[in-house]
mmCIF file of C-alpha atoms in Angstrom:
data_model
loop_
_atom_site.group_PDB
_atom_site.id
_atom_site.type_symbol
_atom_site.label_atom_id
_atom_site.label_comp_id
_atom_site.label_asym_id
_atom_site.label_seq_id
_atom_site.Cartn_x
_atom_site.Cartn_y
_atom_site.Cartn_z
ATOM 1 C CA UNK O 1 -30.719 -13.939 -8.319
ATOM 2 C CA UNK O 2 -28.408 -12.386 -10.861
ATOM 3 C CA UNK O 3 -24.841 -12.040 -9.405
ATOM 4 C CA UNK O 4 -23.646 -8.457 -8.941
ATOM 5 C CA UNK O 5 -20.523 -7.422 -10.813
ATOM 6 C CA UNK O 6 -17.652 -5.369 -9.416
ATOM 7 C CA UNK O 7 -14.904 -3.934 -11.702
ATOM 8 C CA UNK O 8 -11.606 -3.075 -9.715
ATOM 9 C CA UNK O 9 -9.025 -0.829 -11.173
ATOM 10 C CA UNK O 10 -5.619 -1.450 -10.055
ATOM 11 C CA UNK O 11 -2.132 -1.020 -11.017
ATOM 12 C CA UNK O 12 0.809 -3.497 -11.983
ATOM 13 C CA UNK O 13 4.570 -2.716 -11.346
ATOM 14 C CA UNK O 14 3.765 0.469 -9.503
ATOM 15 C CA UNK O 15 3.784 -0.620 -5.714
ATOM 16 C CA UNK O 16 2.835 -3.970 -4.332
ATOM 17 C CA UNK O 17 -0.163 -2.529 -2.078
ATOM 18 C CA UNK O 18 -2.387 -2.062 -5.178
ATOM 19 C CA UNK O 19 -1.995 -5.452 -6.512
ATOM 20 C CA UNK O 20 -2.293 -6.990 -3.060
ATOM 21 C CA UNK O 21 -5.421 -4.919 -2.185
ATOM 22 C CA UNK O 22 -7.105 -5.613 -5.401
ATOM 23 C CA UNK O 23 -6.569 -9.600 -4.741
ATOM 24 C CA UNK O 24 -7.899 -9.244 -1.252
ATOM 25 C CA UNK O 25 -10.718 -7.228 -2.141
ATOM 26 C CA UNK O 26 -11.633 -9.691 -4.990
ATOM 27 C CA UNK O 27 -11.426 -12.704 -2.787
ATOM 28 C CA UNK O 28 -13.656 -11.137 -0.101
ATOM 29 C CA UNK O 29 -16.108 -10.018 -2.772
ATOM 30 C CA UNK O 30 -16.075 -13.443 -4.432
ATOM 31 C CA UNK O 31 -16.683 -15.215 -1.229
ATOM 32 C CA UNK O 32 -20.100 -13.253 -0.828
ATOM 33 C CA UNK O 33 -21.248 -14.221 -4.401
ATOM 34 C CA UNK O 34 -19.984 -11.242 -6.386
ATOM 35 C CA UNK O 35 -18.218 -11.420 -9.751
ATOM 36 C CA UNK O 36 -15.230 -9.260 -9.933
ATOM 37 C CA UNK O 37 -12.849 -8.022 -12.746
ATOM 38 C CA UNK O 38 -9.453 -6.477 -12.163
ATOM 39 C CA UNK O 39 -8.527 -3.939 -14.868
ATOM 40 C CA UNK O 40 -4.733 -2.902 -14.791
ATOM 41 C CA UNK O 41 -4.011 0.830 -15.468
ATOM 42 C CA UNK O 42 -1.362 -0.099 -17.945
ATOM 43 C CA UNK O 43 -3.948 -1.711 -20.085
ATOM 44 C CA UNK O 44 -5.998 1.242 -20.127
ATOM 45 C CA UNK O 45 -2.957 3.523 -20.909
ATOM 46 C CA UNK O 46 -1.845 1.238 -23.899
ATOM 47 C CA UNK O 47 1.649 1.113 -25.144
ATOM 48 C CA UNK O 48 2.771 4.159 -23.141
ATOM 49 C CA UNK O 49 1.208 2.974 -19.933
ATOM 50 C CA UNK O 50 3.042 -0.584 -20.223
ATOM 51 C CA UNK O 51 6.242 1.257 -20.651
ATOM 52 C CA UNK O 52 5.423 3.681 -17.767
ATOM 53 C CA UNK O 53 4.514 0.604 -15.601
ATOM 54 C CA UNK O 54 7.686 -1.318 -16.522
ATOM 55 C CA UNK O 55 10.074 1.702 -15.834
ATOM 56 C CA UNK O 56 8.388 2.856 -12.514
ATOM 57 C CA UNK O 57 10.440 0.853 -10.164
ATOM 58 C CA UNK O 58 13.749 1.350 -11.857
ATOM 59 C CA UNK O 59 13.205 4.964 -12.373
ATOM 60 C CA UNK O 60 12.241 5.572 -8.730
ATOM 61 C CA UNK O 61 15.293 3.511 -7.646
ATOM 62 C CA UNK O 62 17.805 5.322 -9.791
ATOM 63 C CA UNK O 63 16.402 9.017 -9.359
ATOM 64 C CA UNK O 64 14.142 9.263 -6.458
ATOM 65 C CA UNK O 65 14.429 12.916 -6.301
ATOM 66 C CA UNK O 66 13.287 13.341 -9.793
ATOM 67 C CA UNK O 67 10.333 11.198 -8.754
ATOM 68 C CA UNK O 68 9.936 13.515 -5.762
ATOM 69 C CA UNK O 69 9.867 16.498 -8.237
ATOM 70 C CA UNK O 70 7.100 14.756 -10.488
ATOM 71 C CA UNK O 71 5.162 14.059 -7.604
ATOM 72 C CA UNK O 72 5.288 17.663 -6.487
ATOM 73 C CA UNK O 73 3.986 18.546 -9.952
ATOM 74 C CA UNK O 74 1.092 16.195 -9.897
ATOM 75 C CA UNK O 75 0.103 17.700 -6.211
ATOM 76 C CA UNK O 76 0.057 21.290 -7.634
ATOM 77 C CA UNK O 77 -1.398 20.471 -11.079
ATOM 78 C CA UNK O 78 -4.054 17.967 -10.422
ATOM 79 C CA UNK O 79 -6.402 18.911 -12.989
ATOM 80 C CA UNK O 80 -3.723 18.702 -15.477
ATOM 81 C CA UNK O 81 -2.660 15.330 -14.272
ATOM 82 C CA UNK O 82 -6.138 13.840 -14.544
ATOM 83 C CA UNK O 83 -6.642 15.498 -17.911
ATOM 84 C CA UNK O 84 -3.595 13.596 -19.287
ATOM 85 C CA UNK O 85 -4.569 10.446 -17.736
ATOM 86 C CA UNK O 86 -8.316 11.068 -19.279
ATOM 87 C CA UNK O 87 -6.652 11.661 -22.819
ATOM 88 C CA UNK O 88 -4.619 8.552 -22.625
ATOM 89 C CA UNK O 89 -7.206 6.165 -20.981
ATOM 90 C CA UNK O 90 -10.865 7.338 -21.555
ATOM 91 C CA UNK O 91 -11.697 5.134 -24.689
ATOM 92 C CA UNK O 92 -10.203 1.924 -23.242
ATOM 93 C CA UNK O 93 -11.854 2.560 -20.044
ATOM 94 C CA UNK O 94 -15.249 3.182 -21.613
ATOM 95 C CA UNK O 95 -14.684 -0.012 -23.658
ATOM 96 C CA UNK O 96 -13.929 -2.143 -20.375
ATOM 97 C CA UNK O 97 -16.984 -0.718 -18.877
ATOM 98 C CA UNK O 98 -19.546 -1.369 -21.541
ATOM 99 C CA UNK O 99 -18.035 -4.902 -22.036
ATOM 100 C CA UNK O 100 -18.259 -5.826 -18.414
ATOM 101 C CA UNK O 101 -21.235 -3.929 -17.558
ATOM 102 C CA UNK O 102 -20.440 -3.617 -13.677
ATOM 103 C CA UNK O 103 -22.747 -2.669 -11.002
ATOM 104 C CA UNK O 104 -19.929 -1.005 -9.082
ATOM 105 C CA UNK O 105 -16.584 0.410 -10.050
ATOM 106 C CA UNK O 106 -13.727 0.741 -7.480
ATOM 107 C CA UNK O 107 -10.515 2.478 -8.014
ATOM 108 C CA UNK O 108 -7.399 1.633 -6.302
ATOM 109 C CA UNK O 109 -5.046 4.068 -7.842
ATOM 110 C CA UNK O 110 -5.150 7.883 -7.400
ATOM 111 C CA UNK O 111 -4.760 8.528 -11.123
ATOM 112 C CA UNK O 112 -8.016 6.854 -11.867
ATOM 113 C CA UNK O 113 -10.343 8.768 -9.660
ATOM 114 C CA UNK O 114 -11.830 11.719 -11.541
ATOM 115 C CA UNK O 115 -11.118 10.058 -14.864
ATOM 116 C CA UNK O 116 -13.513 7.209 -14.019
ATOM 117 C CA UNK O 117 -16.200 9.637 -12.965
ATOM 118 C CA UNK O 118 -15.838 11.909 -16.078
ATOM 119 C CA UNK O 119 -16.162 8.864 -18.254
ATOM 120 C CA UNK O 120 -19.253 7.795 -16.412
ATOM 121 C CA UNK O 121 -20.796 11.107 -16.664
ATOM 122 C CA UNK O 122 -20.197 11.921 -20.328
ATOM 123 C CA UNK O 123 -21.396 8.339 -21.270
ATOM 124 C CA UNK O 124 -24.545 8.873 -19.108
ATOM 125 C CA UNK O 125 -23.772 5.836 -17.181
ATOM 126 C CA UNK O 126 -25.479 5.478 -13.607
ATOM 127 C CA UNK O 127 -22.887 3.301 -11.960
ATOM 128 C CA UNK O 128 -21.739 3.871 -8.486
ATOM 129 C CA UNK O 129 -18.144 4.760 -8.254
ATOM 130 C CA UNK O 130 -16.026 4.263 -5.259
ATOM 131 C CA UNK O 131 -12.513 4.860 -4.153
ATOM 132 C CA UNK O 132 -10.022 2.923 -1.697
ATOM 133 C CA UNK O 133 -7.289 5.418 -0.598
ATOM 134 C CA UNK O 134 -4.160 3.397 0.108
ATOM 135 C CA UNK O 135 -1.985 5.964 1.897
ATOM 136 C CA UNK O 136 -1.945 6.046 5.754
ATOM 137 C CA UNK O 137 -1.080 9.682 6.548
ATOM 138 C CA UNK O 138 -0.594 12.214 3.713
ATOM 139 C CA UNK O 139 -2.181 10.870 0.360
ATOM 140 C CA UNK O 140 -1.541 12.688 -3.013
ATOM 141 C CA UNK O 141 -4.416 15.163 -3.913
ATOM 142 C CA UNK O 142 -5.268 13.167 -7.000
ATOM 143 C CA UNK O 143 -6.936 10.564 -4.773
ATOM 144 C CA UNK O 144 -9.792 13.009 -4.190
ATOM 145 C CA UNK O 145 -12.853 13.229 -6.201
ATOM 146 C CA UNK O 146 -15.954 15.027 -4.941
ATOM 147 C CA UNK O 147 -18.191 13.073 -7.377
ATOM 148 C CA UNK O 148 -17.216 9.722 -6.119
ATOM 149 C CA UNK O 149 -20.168 7.881 -4.422
ATOM 150 C CA UNK O 150 -18.080 6.796 -1.488
ATOM 151 C CA UNK O 151 -14.335 7.222 -0.418
ATOM 152 C CA UNK O 152 -12.711 4.870 2.007
ATOM 153 C CA UNK O 153 -9.753 6.229 3.836
ATOM 154 C CA UNK O 154 -7.509 4.275 6.404
ATOM 155 C CA UNK O 155 -7.178 6.834 9.269
ATOM 156 C CA UNK O 156 -9.170 9.917 10.636
ATOM 157 C CA UNK O 157 -6.126 11.902 9.555
ATOM 158 C CA UNK O 158 -6.738 11.048 5.958
ATOM 159 C CA UNK O 159 -10.432 11.703 6.320
ATOM 160 C CA UNK O 160 -9.727 15.171 7.548
ATOM 161 C CA UNK O 161 -7.414 15.894 4.684
ATOM 162 C CA UNK O 162 -10.360 14.658 2.291
ATOM 163 C CA UNK O 163 -12.704 17.231 4.059
ATOM 164 C CA UNK O 164 -10.089 19.837 3.705
ATOM 165 C CA UNK O 165 -9.830 18.948 -0.168
ATOM 166 C CA UNK O 166 -13.656 19.705 -0.433
ATOM 167 C CA UNK O 167 -15.074 16.222 -0.131
ATOM 168 C CA UNK O 168 -18.453 15.870 1.531
ATOM 169 C CA UNK O 169 -17.805 14.231 5.052
ATOM 170 C CA UNK O 170 -20.895 11.950 4.434
ATOM 171 C CA UNK O 171 -19.110 10.464 1.366
ATOM 172 C CA UNK O 172 -15.974 9.656 3.488
ATOM 173 C CA UNK O 173 -15.707 6.296 5.355
ATOM 174 C CA UNK O 174 -12.917 5.460 7.788
ATOM 175 C CA UNK O 175 -12.504 1.758 7.616
ATOM 176 C CA UNK O 176 -8.592 1.224 7.951
ATOM 177 C CA UNK O 177 -6.199 -0.363 5.425
ATOM 178 C CA UNK O 178 -7.310 -3.669 3.412
ATOM 179 C CA UNK O 179 -4.541 -5.942 4.717
ATOM 180 C CA UNK O 180 -3.598 -9.003 2.829
ATOM 181 C CA UNK O 181 -5.785 -11.801 3.715
ATOM 182 C CA UNK O 182 -2.930 -14.224 3.997
ATOM 183 C CA UNK O 183 -1.376 -12.392 6.875
ATOM 184 C CA UNK O 184 -1.551 -14.653 10.116
ATOM 185 C CA UNK O 185 -3.219 -12.728 13.119
ATOM 186 C CA UNK O 186 -1.919 -14.015 16.406
ATOM 187 C CA UNK O 187 -4.262 -14.248 19.499
ATOM 188 C CA UNK O 188 -1.381 -13.542 22.020
ATOM 189 C CA UNK O 189 1.768 -11.261 21.914
ATOM 190 C CA UNK O 190 4.668 -12.866 20.235
ATOM 191 C CA UNK O 191 7.256 -14.279 22.636
ATOM 192 C CA UNK O 192 10.911 -12.793 22.318
ATOM 193 C CA UNK O 193 13.033 -15.666 21.154
ATOM 194 C CA UNK O 194 16.655 -16.621 21.238
ATOM 195 C CA UNK O 195 18.216 -15.901 18.852
ATOM 196 C CA UNK O 196 15.721 -13.194 17.910
ATOM 197 C CA UNK O 197 14.411 -13.476 14.336
ATOM 198 C CA UNK O 198 14.478 -10.217 12.428
ATOM 199 C CA UNK O 199 12.862 -9.782 8.876
ATOM 200 C CA UNK O 200 14.247 -7.156 6.723
ATOM 201 C CA UNK O 201 12.330 -6.362 3.370
ATOM 202 C CA UNK O 202 13.993 -4.052 0.973
ATOM 203 C CA UNK O 203 15.027 -1.685 3.610
ATOM 204 C CA UNK O 204 16.053 1.418 1.489
ATOM 205 C CA UNK O 205 15.790 3.246 -1.749
ATOM 206 C CA UNK O 206 19.499 3.513 -2.071
ATOM 207 C CA UNK O 207 21.305 0.153 -2.754
ATOM 208 C CA UNK O 208 24.366 1.454 -0.634
ATOM 209 C CA UNK O 209 22.029 2.380 2.442
ATOM 210 C CA UNK O 210 20.345 -1.057 1.860
ATOM 211 C CA UNK O 211 23.845 -2.951 2.009
ATOM 212 C CA UNK O 212 24.844 -1.082 5.091
ATOM 213 C CA UNK O 213 21.706 -1.575 6.982
ATOM 214 C CA UNK O 214 21.858 -5.258 6.463
ATOM 215 C CA UNK O 215 25.760 -5.287 7.460
ATOM 216 C CA UNK O 216 24.736 -3.314 10.650
ATOM 217 C CA UNK O 217 21.932 -5.278 11.667
ATOM 218 C CA UNK O 218 23.649 -8.604 10.978
ATOM 219 C CA UNK O 219 26.326 -7.799 13.676
ATOM 220 C CA UNK O 220 23.957 -7.648 16.613
ATOM 221 C CA UNK O 221 24.513 -10.620 18.824
ATOM 222 C CA UNK O 222 21.911 -13.358 19.481
ATOM 223 C CA UNK O 223 19.702 -12.481 16.333
ATOM 224 C CA UNK O 224 18.836 -14.218 13.142
ATOM 225 C CA UNK O 225 18.539 -11.900 10.152
ATOM 226 C CA UNK O 226 16.421 -12.904 7.167
ATOM 227 C CA UNK O 227 16.597 -10.348 4.166
ATOM 228 C CA UNK O 228 14.032 -10.293 1.309
ATOM 229 C CA UNK O 229 14.867 -8.076 -1.464
ATOM 230 C CA UNK O 230 11.867 -8.341 -3.493
ATOM 231 C CA UNK O 231 12.013 -6.251 -6.870
ATOM 232 C CA UNK O 232 15.236 -4.749 -5.668
ATOM 233 C CA UNK O 233 17.510 -6.881 -7.909
ATOM 234 C CA UNK O 234 20.472 -4.539 -7.583
ATOM 235 C CA UNK O 235 20.409 -4.956 -3.835
ATOM 236 C CA UNK O 236 20.156 -8.929 -4.019
ATOM 237 C CA UNK O 237 23.048 -9.033 -6.440
ATOM 238 C CA UNK O 238 25.280 -6.903 -4.076
ATOM 239 C CA UNK O 239 24.256 -8.804 -1.007
ATOM 240 C CA UNK O 240 24.685 -12.329 -2.796
ATOM 241 C CA UNK O 241 28.256 -11.049 -3.781
ATOM 242 C CA UNK O 242 29.230 -10.294 -0.277
ATOM 243 C CA UNK O 243 27.723 -13.508 1.074
ATOM 244 C CA UNK O 244 29.785 -15.546 -1.393
ATOM 245 C CA UNK O 245 32.948 -13.671 -0.664
ATOM 246 C CA UNK O 246 32.464 -14.416 3.046
ATOM 247 C CA UNK O 247 31.737 -10.756 4.028
ATOM 248 C CA UNK O 248 28.247 -11.424 4.935
ATOM 249 C CA UNK O 249 27.664 -14.550 7.149
ATOM 250 C CA UNK O 250 24.818 -15.808 9.092
ATOM 251 C CA UNK O 251 22.103 -13.821 6.922
ATOM 252 C CA UNK O 252 19.277 -15.817 5.260
ATOM 253 C CA UNK O 253 19.129 -13.978 1.706
ATOM 254 C CA UNK O 254 16.091 -14.057 -0.658
ATOM 255 C CA UNK O 255 15.285 -12.104 -3.731
ATOM 256 C CA UNK O 256 11.502 -12.203 -4.606
ATOM 257 C CA UNK O 257 9.118 -14.469 -2.874
ATOM 258 C CA UNK O 258 5.379 -15.035 -2.916
ATOM 259 C CA UNK O 259 4.955 -16.172 0.612
ATOM 260 C CA UNK O 260 6.378 -13.267 2.419
ATOM 261 C CA UNK O 261 3.636 -13.604 5.202
ATOM 262 C CA UNK O 262 5.097 -16.831 6.160
ATOM 263 C CA UNK O 263 8.435 -15.200 6.865
ATOM 264 C CA UNK O 264 6.564 -12.482 8.931
ATOM 265 C CA UNK O 265 4.667 -14.829 10.927
ATOM 266 C CA UNK O 266 7.858 -16.395 12.235
ATOM 267 C CA UNK O 267 9.707 -13.009 13.084
ATOM 268 C CA UNK O 268 9.401 -10.633 15.943
ATOM 269 C CA UNK O 269 10.803 -7.474 14.135
ATOM 270 C CA UNK O 270 10.017 -6.339 10.753
ATOM 271 C CA UNK O 271 12.597 -3.784 9.104
ATOM 272 C CA UNK O 272 11.203 -2.062 5.928
ATOM 273 C CA UNK O 273 10.363 1.145 4.090
ATOM 274 C CA UNK O 274 7.303 3.088 4.840
ATOM 275 C CA UNK O 275 4.928 1.474 2.262
ATOM 276 C CA UNK O 276 1.643 1.144 3.820
ATOM 277 C CA UNK O 277 1.177 -2.548 2.940
ATOM 278 C CA UNK O 278 4.396 -3.601 4.645
ATOM 279 C CA UNK O 279 3.707 -1.309 7.747
ATOM 280 C CA UNK O 280 0.048 -2.711 8.219
ATOM 281 C CA UNK O 281 1.135 -6.042 7.515
ATOM 282 C CA UNK O 282 3.528 -5.904 10.319
ATOM 283 C CA UNK O 283 1.131 -4.649 13.011
ATOM 284 C CA UNK O 284 -1.562 -7.132 11.826
ATOM 285 C CA UNK O 285 0.874 -9.960 12.230
ATOM 286 C CA UNK O 286 1.732 -8.881 15.739
ATOM 287 C CA UNK O 287 5.323 -7.940 14.738
ATOM 288 C CA UNK O 288 7.084 -4.974 15.744
ATOM 289 C CA UNK O 289 8.062 -2.632 13.053
ATOM 290 C CA UNK O 290 11.245 -0.507 12.234
ATOM 291 C CA UNK O 291 10.838 1.868 9.428
ATOM 292 C CA UNK O 292 14.256 2.095 7.509
ATOM 293 C CA UNK O 293 13.539 4.110 4.470
ATOM 294 C CA UNK O 294 10.837 5.733 2.144
ATOM 295 C CA UNK O 295 10.318 7.220 -1.218
ATOM 296 C CA UNK O 296 10.873 10.911 -0.927
ATOM 297 C CA UNK O 297 7.376 11.667 -1.880
ATOM 298 C CA UNK O 298 4.035 10.240 -0.716
ATOM 299 C CA UNK O 299 5.297 7.770 1.647
ATOM 300 C CA UNK O 300 7.513 10.125 3.572
ATOM 301 C CA UNK O 301 4.950 10.316 6.682
ATOM 302 C CA UNK O 302 3.764 6.941 6.858
ATOM 303 C CA UNK O 303 6.305 6.176 9.528
ATOM 304 C CA UNK O 304 3.909 8.128 11.930
ATOM 305 C CA UNK O 305 1.368 5.051 11.717
ATOM 306 C CA UNK O 306 4.140 3.088 13.458
ATOM 307 C CA UNK O 307 5.554 5.735 16.060
ATOM 308 C CA UNK O 308 2.367 7.189 17.069
ATOM 309 C CA UNK O 309 0.773 3.881 17.750
ATOM 310 C CA UNK O 310 3.759 2.489 19.590
ATOM 311 C CA UNK O 311 4.524 -0.339 17.180
ATOM 312 C CA UNK O 312 8.085 0.367 16.789
ATOM 313 C CA UNK O 313 10.303 3.249 15.742
ATOM 314 C CA UNK O 314 11.844 5.040 12.558
ATOM 315 C CA UNK O 315 15.535 5.037 11.681
ATOM 316 C CA UNK O 316 16.660 5.541 8.211
ATOM 317 C CA UNK O 317 20.452 6.030 9.105
ATOM 318 C CA UNK O 318 22.483 2.725 8.810
ATOM 319 C CA UNK O 319 25.266 4.218 11.031
ATOM 320 C CA UNK O 320 22.629 4.571 13.759
ATOM 321 C CA UNK O 321 20.558 1.496 13.342
ATOM 322 C CA UNK O 322 22.769 -1.007 15.257
ATOM 323 C CA UNK O 323 22.683 1.142 18.446
ATOM 324 C CA UNK O 324 19.005 2.022 18.320
ATOM 325 C CA UNK O 325 18.007 -1.618 17.381
ATOM 326 C CA UNK O 326 20.173 -2.876 20.264
ATOM 327 C CA UNK O 327 18.605 -0.530 22.712
ATOM 328 C CA UNK O 328 15.245 -1.318 21.485
ATOM 329 C CA UNK O 329 15.797 -4.976 22.125
ATOM 330 C CA UNK O 330 17.537 -4.756 25.455
ATOM 331 C CA UNK O 331 15.420 -2.156 26.993
ATOM 332 C CA UNK O 332 12.306 -4.350 26.793
ATOM 333 C CA UNK O 333 10.618 -1.942 24.313
ATOM 334 C CA UNK O 334 10.282 -4.750 21.963
ATOM 335 C CA UNK O 335 7.972 -6.768 24.180
ATOM 336 C CA UNK O 336 5.789 -3.522 24.728
ATOM 337 C CA UNK O 337 5.492 -3.132 20.880
ATOM 338 C CA UNK O 338 4.510 -6.636 20.367
ATOM 339 C CA UNK O 339 1.759 -6.245 22.942
ATOM 340 C CA UNK O 340 0.425 -3.211 21.571
ATOM 341 C CA UNK O 341 0.026 -4.640 18.092
ATOM 342 C CA UNK O 342 -2.732 -7.020 19.384
ATOM 343 C CA UNK O 343 -4.890 -3.736 19.910
ATOM 344 C CA UNK O 344 -3.872 -2.227 16.409
ATOM 345 C CA UNK O 345 -6.712 -0.037 14.798
ATOM 346 C CA UNK O 346 -6.841 0.504 10.933
ATOM 347 C CA UNK O 347 -4.848 -2.663 10.126
ATOM 348 C CA UNK O 348 -7.776 -4.331 8.279
ATOM 349 C CA UNK O 349 -10.739 -2.818 6.374
ATOM 350 C CA UNK O 350 -11.651 -5.636 3.890
ATOM 351 C CA UNK O 351 -14.582 -6.866 5.724
ATOM 352 C CA UNK O 352 -15.953 -3.375 6.495
ATOM 353 C CA UNK O 353 -15.572 -2.543 2.748
ATOM 354 C CA UNK O 354 -17.334 -5.489 1.743
ATOM 355 C CA UNK O 355 -20.171 -4.860 4.172
ATOM 356 C CA UNK O 356 -20.778 -1.298 2.989
ATOM 357 C CA UNK O 357 -20.719 -2.684 -0.773
ATOM 358 C CA UNK O 358 -23.452 -5.137 0.343
ATOM 359 C CA UNK O 359 -25.516 -2.583 2.041
ATOM 360 C CA UNK O 360 -24.946 -0.055 -0.720
ATOM 361 C CA UNK O 361 -26.032 -2.333 -3.544
ATOM 362 C CA UNK O 362 -29.030 -3.487 -1.687
ATOM 363 C CA UNK O 363 -30.162 -0.153 -0.730
ATOM 364 C CA UNK O 364 -28.843 3.271 -2.332
ATOM 365 C CA UNK O 365 -29.362 5.170 1.106
ATOM 366 C CA UNK O 366 -27.084 2.592 2.942
ATOM 367 C CA UNK O 367 -24.117 4.991 2.991
ATOM 368 C CA UNK O 368 -25.713 7.171 5.400
ATOM 369 C CA UNK O 369 -25.821 4.239 7.876
ATOM 370 C CA UNK O 370 -22.459 2.920 7.565
ATOM 371 C CA UNK O 371 -20.180 6.176 7.071
ATOM 372 C CA UNK O 372 -18.494 7.342 10.251
#
């Protein structure tokens, strides 16, 4: 029997959740006998796309409010946004499709939704197209495409927004977030240790707030703080200088790592920005989560995944973090959060997504049976 081929459209340098999701999905599908091909949006957009991808992180770090204005424009001018992307990418996208001849196309990026369906329609290609929305609470409107065969969403709240945007409820499936397959899932609540291991991952957009957050938490007695700066090189250099000058002692400091799931497995508290991948990884790993920052646009409301489920709390003010975190630890709220994470919903969708792909490609009516 000929192996089915799945094309996954993802992003590089534009948020770690895109690439992590693409890798996890590809691994799951390959384990089921599919062939997969990942296509990066920077490749489809050409030279301009590569420059945009390379400059995304520095731009949003240095000018977050300009990023917010741009985000607001794309929210109100979604047709124009898709038109621009189509003009830049449609030829390269069609070339990729004709070369690979996929049985299914999946987009993991909001800007490549209506663009894909339009290319397929104009080329008269009868290839099913599915979308996996990677925002937990309030996704950008560009994600929604009524022509998509099926759209996977992480929560009921996102499904409601999709219906409000005009999508057919039968083409919306609530499956949760496709968590990194490397995350270690505990079978019992983590035990609060002494000293208490705290993992902080790139805590704030502002380097100053990030440094202040680290210094405040490092002063909490009977804790061991580990900081992973990731792509935030400016934060890493600032903290390293403080450490070398003796102004930041007792902190384990790292730049970019490729095994952050190992650090997470050995931590009781994760402190990080409200990126979906990090929040879901925290709850899935049985770790309490403290949201310490966010990009001032699409991620602003993701903290609600943590607070409404009782997995932790939200505090983005360095001047308040020491007091709030100390109270959180000493009042036994930490133990309660660690216990709740064992019953977390929406923290892994990868098997559900693969199951639905199996059913759909085996039977074109299968979506009627698997969609909530």
